[in-house]
Coordinates of C-alpha atoms in Angstrom, one line a residue:
Chain J
M1 CA 118.2 121.1 81.5
E2 CA 120.2 123.1 84.1
D3 CA 120.8 121.3 87.3
I4 CA 119.8 123.7 90.1
Y5 CA 120.2 121.1 92.8
P6 CA 123.5 119.4 92.0
S7 CA 124.4 116.6 94.5
R8 CA 126.9 113.7 94.7
L9 CA 129.5 115.7 92.7
H10 CA 131.7 117.2 95.4
P11 CA 133.9 115.8 98.1
T12 CA 132.2 117.9 100.8
A13 CA 128.5 118.4 101.6
E14 CA 126.7 121.7 101.5
F15 CA 123.3 123.2 102.0
L16 CA 121.9 124.6 98.8
P17 CA 119.0 127.0 99.1
R18 CA 115.6 125.7 98.1
R19 CA 114.5 127.5 94.9
D20 CA 110.9 126.2 94.9
P21 CA 107.9 127.0 97.0
V22 CA 106.8 124.5 99.7
V23 CA 103.1 125.3 99.2
H24 CA 102.5 126.0 95.5
S25 CA 99.0 127.5 95.8
Q26 CA 97.6 130.6 97.5
W27 CA 95.4 129.4 100.4
H28 CA 91.7 130.2 99.9
E29 CA 88.4 129.6 101.7
D30 CA 87.7 126.4 99.7
A31 CA 91.1 124.9 100.1
P32 CA 91.0 121.3 101.4
I33 CA 93.1 122.1 104.5
D34 CA 92.8 125.1 106.7
L35 CA 95.1 128.1 106.9
E36 CA 96.9 126.9 110.0
Q37 CA 97.5 123.5 108.5
T38 CA 98.8 125.1 105.3
A39 CA 101.2 127.3 107.3
S40 CA 102.3 124.4 109.4
F41 CA 103.2 122.3 106.3
E42 CA 105.1 125.3 104.8
R43 CA 107.0 125.8 108.1
D44 CA 107.7 122.2 109.1
G45 CA 107.7 120.3 105.8
F46 CA 105.1 117.9 107.1
L47 CA 101.5 117.7 108.4
V48 CA 99.5 115.0 110.2
L49 CA 95.8 114.6 109.3
E50 CA 94.4 112.5 112.2
D51 CA 91.6 110.0 111.6
L52 CA 91.2 110.9 108.0
F53 CA 89.8 107.5 107.3
S54 CA 87.1 105.8 109.4
E55 CA 87.6 102.6 111.3
A56 CA 85.6 100.8 108.6
E57 CA 87.7 102.2 105.8
V58 CA 90.9 101.2 107.7
A59 CA 89.6 97.7 108.2
F60 CA 88.9 97.5 104.5
L61 CA 92.4 98.7 103.6
Q62 CA 94.0 96.3 106.1
T63 CA 92.1 93.4 104.6
E64 CA 93.4 94.3 101.2
A65 CA 96.9 94.8 102.5
G66 CA 96.8 91.4 104.2
K67 CA 95.7 89.8 100.9
L68 CA 98.5 91.4 98.9
L69 CA 101.2 90.6 101.5
S70 CA 100.1 87.0 101.9
D71 CA 100.4 86.2 98.2
P72 CA 103.5 87.8 96.9
D73 CA 103.7 85.3 94.0
A74 CA 100.6 87.0 92.5
L75 CA 102.6 90.2 92.2
D76 CA 105.1 91.6 89.7
Q77 CA 108.2 90.1 91.3
E78 CA 110.5 93.1 90.8
T79 CA 108.1 95.2 92.9
V80 CA 108.5 92.9 96.0
I81 CA 111.2 94.0 98.4
T82 CA 112.3 91.8 101.4
E83 CA 114.2 92.6 104.5
P84 CA 118.0 92.5 104.2
G85 CA 119.2 88.9 104.9
S86 CA 115.6 87.4 105.0
R87 CA 112.6 86.6 102.9
E88 CA 110.3 88.7 105.1
L89 CA 108.3 91.2 103.0
R90 CA 109.2 94.9 103.6
S91 CA 107.5 96.7 100.7
I92 CA 105.5 96.1 97.6
F93 CA 106.1 98.9 95.0
R94 CA 103.7 100.2 92.2
I95 CA 100.9 98.9 94.4
H96 CA 98.4 101.3 92.9
D97 CA 98.8 99.5 89.6
Q98 CA 98.4 96.1 91.2
S99 CA 95.4 96.8 93.5
A100 CA 92.2 98.5 92.4
I101 CA 91.6 99.4 96.0
V102 CA 94.9 101.2 96.4
A103 CA 94.3 102.9 93.1
R104 CA 91.0 104.1 94.5
L105 CA 92.8 105.2 97.7
A106 CA 95.3 107.2 95.7
A107 CA 92.5 109.0 93.8
D108 CA 90.6 109.7 97.0
E109 CA 89.8 113.4 97.2
R110 CA 90.9 113.5 100.9
L111 CA 94.4 112.7 99.6
A112 CA 94.6 113.7 95.9
G113 CA 92.7 117.0 96.6
V114 CA 95.2 118.0 99.2
A115 CA 98.1 117.0 96.9
R116 CA 96.7 119.1 94.1
F117 CA 96.3 122.1 96.4
L118 CA 99.8 121.9 98.0
L119 CA 101.5 121.2 94.6
G120 CA 99.3 123.8 92.8
D121 CA 98.9 121.5 89.8
E122 CA 97.3 118.4 88.6
V123 CA 99.1 115.4 90.1
Y124 CA 100.0 111.8 89.3
I125 CA 101.5 108.9 91.3
H126 CA 105.3 109.1 91.0
Q127 CA 105.7 106.1 93.3
S128 CA 103.5 104.0 95.5
R129 CA 104.1 101.2 97.9
L130 CA 102.7 99.1 100.6
N131 CA 105.1 99.1 103.6
Y132 CA 105.1 96.4 106.2
K133 CA 107.6 96.6 108.9
P134 CA 107.3 93.5 111.1
G135 CA 107.6 93.6 114.8
F136 CA 110.6 92.2 116.7
Q137 CA 113.1 92.4 113.8
G138 CA 112.1 95.6 112.0
K139 CA 115.2 97.3 110.6
E140 CA 116.0 100.9 110.7
F141 CA 115.9 103.2 107.6
Y142 CA 118.6 105.8 107.6
W143 CA 118.2 109.6 107.2
H144 CA 117.6 110.9 103.7
S145 CA 115.8 113.5 101.6
D146 CA 113.7 111.7 99.0
F147 CA 114.2 114.6 96.6
E148 CA 118.0 114.2 96.6
T149 CA 117.6 110.6 95.2
W150 CA 114.6 111.4 93.0
H151 CA 116.6 114.3 91.4
V152 CA 120.0 112.5 91.0
E153 CA 118.8 109.0 90.2
D154 CA 115.3 109.6 88.6
G155 CA 115.6 113.0 87.0
M156 CA 112.9 114.9 89.0
P157 CA 113.6 118.5 88.1
R158 CA 112.1 120.6 90.9
M159 CA 110.8 120.3 94.5
R160 CA 107.1 119.9 93.6
A161 CA 106.3 116.5 95.0
L162 CA 105.1 115.1 98.3
S163 CA 104.5 111.8 100.1
M164 CA 101.5 110.6 102.0
S165 CA 101.7 107.8 104.4
V166 CA 98.3 106.3 105.2
L167 CA 98.8 104.5 108.5
L168 CA 97.4 101.0 108.5
A169 CA 98.8 100.3 112.0
E170 CA 99.3 102.5 115.0
N171 CA 102.5 104.6 115.0
T172 CA 103.7 104.5 118.6
P173 CA 106.9 106.2 119.8
N174 CA 108.4 102.8 120.2
N175 CA 107.7 100.8 117.0
G176 CA 110.1 102.6 114.8
P177 CA 107.9 105.4 113.5
L178 CA 108.8 107.8 110.8
M179 CA 111.1 110.5 112.3
L180 CA 111.4 113.9 110.6
I181 CA 113.5 117.0 111.1
P182 CA 111.0 119.9 110.8
G183 CA 112.4 122.8 108.7
S184 CA 115.1 120.7 107.0
H185 CA 113.1 120.9 103.8
R186 CA 114.2 124.5 103.3
A187 CA 117.6 123.6 101.9
L188 CA 119.0 120.7 100.0
L189 CA 121.7 118.9 101.8
T190 CA 123.9 117.6 99.1
C191 CA 125.6 114.2 99.4
V192 CA 129.2 113.3 98.8
G193 CA 130.6 111.1 96.0
Q194 CA 129.2 109.4 92.9
T195 CA 126.4 106.9 92.4
P196 CA 127.3 103.4 91.2
P197 CA 125.3 101.8 88.3
D198 CA 122.1 99.9 89.4
H199 CA 122.3 101.3 92.8
Y200 CA 118.6 100.8 93.3
L201 CA 119.0 97.0 93.6
T202 CA 120.6 97.5 97.0
S203 CA 119.5 100.9 98.1
L204 CA 115.9 99.9 98.6
K205 CA 117.2 97.5 101.3
K206 CA 120.1 99.5 102.7
Q207 CA 121.2 102.9 101.6
E208 CA 124.9 103.3 100.9
Y209 CA 125.1 106.2 98.5
G210 CA 123.1 109.4 98.5
V211 CA 123.6 109.3 102.3
P212 CA 123.8 112.6 104.2
D213 CA 127.0 113.1 106.2
E214 CA 126.8 112.8 110.0
D215 CA 128.1 116.4 110.7
S216 CA 125.4 118.0 108.6
L217 CA 122.7 115.7 110.1
A218 CA 123.8 116.7 113.6
E219 CA 123.7 120.3 112.6
L220 CA 120.1 119.9 111.4
A221 CA 119.0 117.9 114.4
F222 CA 120.5 120.3 116.9
K223 CA 119.0 123.3 115.1
Y224 CA 115.5 121.9 114.4
G225 CA 115.0 118.9 116.7
I226 CA 113.5 115.6 115.6
V227 CA 109.8 114.7 115.7
A228 CA 108.1 111.3 115.3
P229 CA 104.4 111.9 114.7
T230 CA 102.3 109.2 116.4
G231 CA 98.9 108.3 115.3
K232 CA 96.2 105.7 115.0
A233 CA 95.6 103.7 111.9
G234 CA 93.6 105.9 109.5
S235 CA 95.7 108.9 110.1
V236 CA 97.8 110.3 107.3
V237 CA 101.3 111.8 107.5
I238 CA 102.0 114.2 104.6
F239 CA 105.6 115.3 104.0
D240 CA 107.5 117.4 101.5
C241 CA 109.8 115.7 99.1
N242 CA 112.9 117.4 100.6
V243 CA 112.3 117.0 104.4
M244 CA 115.0 114.9 106.1
H245 CA 113.5 111.7 107.5
G246 CA 114.3 108.2 108.6
S247 CA 113.2 105.6 111.1
N248 CA 114.7 103.4 113.9
G249 CA 114.4 99.7 114.0
N250 CA 111.6 98.0 116.0
I251 CA 112.1 95.3 118.6
T252 CA 108.5 95.7 119.9
P253 CA 105.9 93.1 118.9
F254 CA 103.9 96.0 117.3
H255 CA 104.3 96.0 113.5
R256 CA 104.1 99.1 111.3
A257 CA 102.2 99.2 108.1
N258 CA 101.2 101.9 105.7
A259 CA 100.1 102.6 102.2
F260 CA 102.6 105.1 100.8
L261 CA 101.8 107.4 97.9
V262 CA 104.1 109.9 96.3
Y263 CA 102.3 112.6 94.3
N264 CA 104.2 114.7 91.8
A265 CA 103.0 117.8 89.9
V266 CA 102.4 117.0 86.2
S267 CA 104.5 120.0 85.4
N268 CA 107.4 118.3 87.3
R269 CA 107.5 115.1 85.2
L270 CA 110.8 113.2 85.2
G271 CA 113.5 113.9 82.6
A272 CA 116.9 112.3 82.3
P273 CA 118.5 111.6 85.7
F274 CA 120.9 114.4 86.8
G275 CA 123.5 112.2 88.3
V276 CA 123.5 108.7 86.7
D277 CA 123.4 107.5 83.2
R278 CA 120.5 105.1 83.4
P279 CA 117.3 106.0 85.3
R280 CA 115.8 103.6 87.8
P281 CA 113.0 101.4 86.7
D282 CA 109.5 102.6 86.3
F283 CA 108.1 100.7 89.3
I284 CA 110.2 103.0 91.5
A285 CA 109.8 106.2 89.5
A286 CA 107.1 106.5 87.0
R287 CA 108.2 108.1 83.7
G288 CA 106.9 108.2 80.1
E289 CA 103.1 108.2 79.8
I290 CA 101.7 109.5 83.0
T291 CA 98.0 109.6 84.0
P292 CA 96.8 112.7 85.9
I293 CA 94.6 111.7 88.8
E294 CA 90.8 112.5 88.7
P295 CA 90.0 112.9 92.4
V296 CA 87.1 110.7 93.6
S297 CA 84.9 111.6 96.5
G298 CA 83.0 109.4 98.9
R299 CA 84.0 106.6 101.3
L300 CA 86.2 103.7 100.5
A301 CA 84.0 100.6 100.3
S302 CA 84.0 97.1 98.9
E303 CA 82.2 98.0 95.6
V304 CA 85.4 99.7 94.3
A305 CA 87.0 96.3 94.1
A306 CA 84.6 95.2 91.4
Chain S
M1 CA 120.2 74.4 146.2
E2 CA 116.7 73.9 144.9
D3 CA 116.1 75.8 141.6
I4 CA 112.8 77.6 142.1
Y5 CA 113.2 79.4 138.8
P6 CA 114.3 76.8 136.3
S7 CA 114.8 78.1 132.7
R8 CA 116.4 77.0 129.5
L9 CA 115.4 73.4 130.2
H10 CA 112.3 72.8 128.3
P11 CA 111.3 73.0 124.6
T12 CA 108.4 75.4 125.4
A13 CA 108.4 78.7 127.3
E14 CA 106.2 79.2 130.4
F15 CA 105.5 81.9 133.0
L16 CA 106.6 80.8 136.4
P17 CA 105.1 82.7 139.4
R18 CA 107.4 85.1 141.2
R19 CA 108.2 83.6 144.6
D20 CA 109.9 86.7 146.0
P21 CA 108.6 90.1 147.0
V22 CA 109.3 93.1 144.7
V23 CA 109.7 95.5 147.6
H24 CA 111.5 93.7 150.5
S25 CA 110.8 96.3 153.2
Q26 CA 107.8 97.7 154.9
W27 CA 107.4 101.4 153.9
H28 CA 107.9 103.8 156.8
E29 CA 108.0 107.5 157.4
D30 CA 111.8 107.7 157.1
A31 CA 112.0 105.6 153.9
P32 CA 114.1 107.2 151.2
I33 CA 111.2 107.2 148.7
D34 CA 107.6 108.0 149.4
L35 CA 104.7 105.6 149.7
E36 CA 103.4 106.3 146.2
Q37 CA 106.9 105.7 144.6
T38 CA 107.1 102.5 146.6
A39 CA 103.7 101.3 145.4
S40 CA 104.6 102.3 141.8
F41 CA 107.9 100.3 141.9
E42 CA 106.0 97.3 143.3
R43 CA 103.3 97.5 140.6
D44 CA 105.3 98.4 137.5
G45 CA 108.7 97.0 138.4
F46 CA 110.4 100.3 137.7
L47 CA 110.6 103.9 139.0
V48 CA 112.1 107.1 137.6
L49 CA 113.7 109.6 140.0
E50 CA 113.9 112.8 138.1
D51 CA 116.8 115.3 138.5
L52 CA 118.3 113.2 141.3
F53 CA 121.7 114.6 140.5
S54 CA 122.3 118.3 140.0
E55 CA 123.7 119.8 136.8
A56 CA 127.1 120.3 138.4
E57 CA 127.1 116.7 139.5
V58 CA 126.1 115.5 136.1
A59 CA 128.9 117.6 134.5
F60 CA 131.3 116.0 136.9
L61 CA 130.2 112.5 136.0
Q62 CA 130.2 113.3 132.3
T63 CA 133.8 114.5 132.5
E64 CA 134.8 111.3 134.3
A65 CA 132.9 109.2 131.7
G66 CA 134.6 111.1 128.9
K67 CA 138.1 110.3 130.4
L68 CA 137.3 106.6 130.8
L69 CA 135.9 106.3 127.3
S70 CA 138.7 108.1 125.6
D71 CA 141.4 106.0 127.1
P72 CA 140.3 102.3 127.0
D73 CA 143.9 101.1 127.0
A74 CA 144.1 102.3 130.6
L75 CA 141.4 99.8 131.6
D76 CA 141.2 96.1 132.2
Q77 CA 140.8 94.9 128.7
E78 CA 138.3 92.2 129.3
T79 CA 135.9 94.8 130.7
V80 CA 135.8 96.8 127.5
I81 CA 132.9 95.9 125.1
T82 CA 132.7 97.2 121.6
E83 CA 129.8 97.4 119.1
P84 CA 129.3 94.2 117.0
G85 CA 131.4 94.6 113.9
S86 CA 133.2 97.7 115.0
R87 CA 135.8 99.0 117.6
E88 CA 133.3 101.6 118.9
L89 CA 133.0 101.4 122.7
R90 CA 129.7 100.2 123.9
S91 CA 130.2 99.4 127.6
I92 CA 133.0 99.3 130.2
F93 CA 132.2 96.8 132.9
R94 CA 133.3 96.7 136.6
I95 CA 133.6 100.4 136.3
H96 CA 133.2 101.0 140.1
D97 CA 136.4 99.2 140.6
Q98 CA 138.2 101.2 137.9
S99 CA 137.0 104.7 138.8
A100 CA 137.0 106.2 142.3
I101 CA 134.3 108.6 141.2
V102 CA 131.9 105.8 140.0
A103 CA 132.7 104.0 143.3
R104 CA 131.5 107.1 145.1
L105 CA 128.5 107.3 142.9
A106 CA 127.6 103.7 143.7
A107 CA 127.8 104.4 147.4
D108 CA 125.8 107.6 147.2
E109 CA 123.0 107.5 149.7
R110 CA 120.5 108.7 147.0
L111 CA 121.1 105.4 145.2
A112 CA 122.5 102.9 147.8
G113 CA 119.9 104.1 150.4
V114 CA 117.1 103.4 148.0
A115 CA 118.6 100.0 147.0
R116 CA 118.9 99.0 150.7
F117 CA 115.3 100.0 151.3
L118 CA 113.8 98.2 148.3
L119 CA 115.9 95.1 148.8
G120 CA 115.4 95.1 152.6
D121 CA 119.1 94.2 153.3
E122 CA 122.6 95.5 153.0
V123 CA 123.6 95.6 149.4
Y124 CA 126.7 95.2 147.2
I125 CA 127.5 95.9 143.6
H126 CA 126.7 92.8 141.5
Q127 CA 127.6 94.4 138.3
S128 CA 128.5 97.9 137.1
R129 CA 129.1 99.5 133.8
L130 CA 129.4 102.7 131.9
N131 CA 127.2 102.5 128.8
Y132 CA 127.8 104.6 125.8
K133 CA 125.5 104.2 122.8
P134 CA 126.7 106.4 120.0
G135 CA 124.4 108.3 117.8
F136 CA 123.7 107.4 114.1
Q137 CA 124.7 103.7 114.4
G138 CA 123.6 102.7 117.9
K139 CA 122.4 99.1 117.8
E140 CA 119.3 97.6 119.4
F141 CA 119.3 95.5 122.6
Y142 CA 116.7 92.7 122.4
W143 CA 114.2 92.0 125.2
H144 CA 115.3 90.1 128.2
S145 CA 114.9 89.7 131.9
D146 CA 118.2 90.2 133.7
F147 CA 117.3 87.8 136.4
E148 CA 116.8 84.9 133.9
T149 CA 120.5 85.3 132.9
W150 CA 121.8 86.1 136.3
H151 CA 120.1 83.0 137.7
V152 CA 120.9 80.5 134.9
E153 CA 124.5 81.7 134.1
D154 CA 125.6 83.4 137.3
G155 CA 123.8 81.5 140.1
M156 CA 121.8 84.3 141.6
P157 CA 119.3 82.4 143.8
R158 CA 116.4 84.8 144.3
M159 CA 114.8 87.9 142.9
R160 CA 116.3 90.4 145.3
A161 CA 118.4 92.6 143.1
L162 CA 117.7 95.8 141.0
S163 CA 119.4 98.0 138.5
M164 CA 119.9 101.8 138.5
S165 CA 120.6 103.6 135.3
V166 CA 122.0 107.1 136.1
L167 CA 121.4 109.1 132.9
L168 CA 124.4 111.0 131.6
A169 CA 122.7 112.1 128.4
E170 CA 119.0 112.9 127.8
N171 CA 116.7 109.9 127.0
T172 CA 114.4 111.1 124.3
P173 CA 111.7 108.9 122.7
N174 CA 113.9 108.7 119.6
N175 CA 117.4 107.9 120.7
G176 CA 116.9 104.3 121.6
P177 CA 115.9 104.7 125.2
L178 CA 115.3 101.8 127.6
M179 CA 111.9 100.3 127.0
L180 CA 110.2 98.3 129.8
I181 CA 107.0 96.2 130.0
P182 CA 105.5 97.3 133.3
G183 CA 104.1 94.4 135.3
S184 CA 106.2 91.8 133.5
H185 CA 108.4 91.4 136.7
R186 CA 105.6 89.4 138.4
A187 CA 106.4 86.2 136.6
L188 CA 109.5 84.6 135.2
L189 CA 109.2 84.0 131.5
T190 CA 111.4 80.9 131.0
C191 CA 113.6 80.7 127.9
V192 CA 113.9 77.7 125.6
G193 CA 116.9 75.4 125.1
Q194 CA 120.3 75.1 126.6
T195 CA 123.2 77.6 127.0
P196 CA 126.5 76.9 125.2
P197 CA 129.8 77.3 127.1
D198 CA 131.4 80.8 127.2
H199 CA 128.1 82.3 126.0
Y200 CA 129.1 85.6 127.6
L201 CA 131.8 86.3 125.0
T202 CA 129.1 86.9 122.4
S203 CA 126.0 87.6 124.5
L204 CA 127.3 91.0 125.6
K205 CA 127.3 92.1 122.0
K206 CA 124.3 90.2 120.7
Q207 CA 122.1 87.9 122.7
E208 CA 121.4 84.5 121.1
Y209 CA 120.5 82.2 124.0
G210 CA 118.3 83.1 127.0
V211 CA 116.1 85.0 124.6
P212 CA 112.4 85.2 125.3
D213 CA 110.1 83.8 122.6
E214 CA 108.1 86.1 120.4
D215 CA 104.7 84.7 121.3
S216 CA 105.2 85.3 125.0
L217 CA 106.7 88.8 124.4
A218 CA 103.7 89.7 122.3
E219 CA 101.4 88.4 125.1
L220 CA 103.2 90.6 127.7
A221 CA 103.3 93.7 125.5
F222 CA 99.6 93.4 124.5
K223 CA 98.6 92.8 128.2
Y224 CA 100.8 95.5 129.8
G225 CA 102.0 97.8 127.1
I226 CA 105.5 99.2 126.6
V227 CA 106.9 102.3 128.2
A228 CA 110.1 104.1 127.5
P229 CA 110.8 106.6 130.3
T230 CA 112.4 109.8 129.1
G231 CA 114.4 112.0 131.2
K232 CA 117.2 114.5 131.4
A233 CA 120.8 113.7 132.4
G234 CA 120.8 113.4 136.2
S235 CA 117.6 111.4 136.3
V236 CA 117.8 107.8 137.5
V237 CA 115.7 104.8 136.2
I238 CA 115.5 102.0 138.8
F239 CA 114.2 98.7 137.7
D240 CA 113.6 95.3 139.1
C241 CA 115.9 92.4 138.2
N242 CA 113.0 90.5 136.5
V243 CA 111.3 93.2 134.5
M244 CA 111.3 92.6 130.7
H245 CA 113.3 95.3 129.0
G246 CA 115.2 96.2 125.8
S247 CA 116.0 99.1 123.5
N248 CA 115.7 100.0 119.9
G249 CA 118.6 101.1 117.8
N250 CA 119.4 104.8 117.4
I251 CA 119.9 106.6 114.0
T252 CA 119.6 110.1 115.6
P253 CA 122.7 112.1 116.2
F254 CA 121.8 112.1 120.0
H255 CA 124.0 109.5 121.9
R256 CA 122.9 107.8 125.0
A257 CA 125.1 107.4 128.0
N258 CA 124.5 106.1 131.5
A259 CA 126.3 104.8 134.6
F260 CA 124.7 101.5 135.2
L261 CA 124.7 99.9 138.7
V262 CA 123.2 96.6 139.8
Y263 CA 122.7 96.2 143.5
N264 CA 122.2 92.8 145.0
A265 CA 121.1 91.9 148.6
V266 CA 124.0 90.5 150.6
S267 CA 121.7 87.6 151.5
N268 CA 121.3 86.8 147.8
R269 CA 124.9 86.3 147.0
L270 CA 125.8 84.1 144.0
G271 CA 126.2 80.4 144.2
A272 CA 126.9 77.9 141.5
P273 CA 125.1 78.7 138.3
F274 CA 121.7 76.9 137.9
G275 CA 122.0 76.3 134.1
V276 CA 125.7 76.2 133.1
D277 CA 128.8 74.4 134.4
R278 CA 131.1 77.4 134.6
P279 CA 130.0 80.8 136.0
R280 CA 130.6 83.9 134.0
P281 CA 133.7 86.0 135.0
D282 CA 133.8 88.2 138.0
F283 CA 133.7 91.5 136.0
I284 CA 130.1 90.6 134.8
A285 CA 128.9 89.0 138.0
A286 CA 130.7 89.6 141.3
R287 CA 131.2 86.5 143.4
G288 CA 133.5 85.3 146.3
E289 CA 134.5 88.2 148.7
I290 CA 131.9 90.9 148.4
T291 CA 131.9 94.3 150.1
P292 CA 128.7 95.6 151.5
I293 CA 128.2 99.3 150.6
E294 CA 128.4 101.9 153.3
P295 CA 126.1 104.7 152.0
V296 CA 127.8 108.1 151.8
S297 CA 125.8 111.3 151.9
G298 CA 126.6 114.7 150.4
R299 CA 127.1 115.9 146.9
L300 CA 129.4 114.4 144.3
A301 CA 132.4 116.7 143.9
S302 CA 135.9 116.6 142.6
E303 CA 137.6 116.0 146.0
V304 CA 136.4 112.3 145.9
A305 CA 138.8 111.7 143.1
A306 CA 141.8 112.3 145.5

């Protein structure tokens, strides 16, 4: 397959034009988001849906998250990621396969319906995780485009995927919220150099390859600015697979937590990686048999656990 | 001298009541700040004076800062502090002694006049520094009360000192700005344990003793909240010696820079430290002969350099 987004090949970084739409459907009256929201996602590469889940639904999800985080031994061990230099939980991957409640969340029409509309296709979960960033010692996550990694290391062909972060704790300006560079999704900033084998073992903790260069980041930030959407638990931040994002550390006592779901178009299934010999494991990037999501309507409630 | 604020003595932390005023003068018509600003400083333990210095004055100070930062070899070497694990400049201490322009800034009536009013006494510079927190890799600075350290390690008897941060670059919510817990200045949160000798050699880079405990910090933050004043270069953040503060790291390309001046009342001069045998060096905490400031009016301009 032709690599229309080559990265980590050349000694200098460049901006490659995006050759895929951002919104892959025509907006219509029955679309799950309104015209202004659609235009805003197209322009900025992200969108915040406030209070998408009720307080009762949030409490229900938080209870489930608490159970999962408190009993990591019950989980597939390779999916459990700790903070660098500590045993503190940072993320649990492939969480929709390990929790019926998160599977139900991923299929919820309020999320999956929007993903289907924006991606103009049936969708499946490319990656899912439960993120917990503790207070006081929460570490930063450096700038990156997800697509750059997903393309080079996982073999995602085109820009036809997006992430949804369902906030399970309030994002304040001070507790290390997700920061985005609006507009940065309109070009691929290539990274310099080659990727070592089994890079994923360290990159989930601390990124060292596939890292954008400082000059290009400064160019983007001065051109577009940086925004850090804040929101209560129950809000959802949706962002394009190629928007530049990262987060600062967090010395405040206020933890961050979210359920993180990556939807990919079924037509954009993974092939062989474009930049490494061996693809990353399935728990980071689903490949092979994939299951298109059947959106489910109605509120999240305890009966789904049965 | 009786130690009315004992800290680092006991195995558990406690909140000791403040036994000193926050504002040490009666407000009057000719005061350099208005009644509302005075009440706000008293209540919150900090105050922001926006656009106190003009764009021309800021440019003048930035030029001087650039000169000082670019030629560290010209400075007293013990006053130059680098980032942990790197040679990147983080702070230059005793900067008012090494730069006629910073000395003029410290004496400026807009700063020194306010310090004299709030402290109800003649004032001198207890500590000064030029802070430069580079973009991309700027490290966090954990929560602390300055007074706790100044009292235990430097022998400052009472709470009658304050800091002024003259912003030389914009503070945004995202570039690791100073965060404060408003109201936390009304009690001293004692720290646990004892201080090792020559603690200052590492504490300026990374604090390990004299650190507040997480439970008490959480109690303060939940009770009072956390604020991170933002402001353009030329604004000044004034804060009480005992207000709890810290800052997150900074992965954005936007650096932070400020001239940092600590004013102490001449009646509150340092004695023997209350918690260690040997006081920290003079460049961190002025002792012995001190020079009360004669406030100077008028704008900062290049002739002062002569």
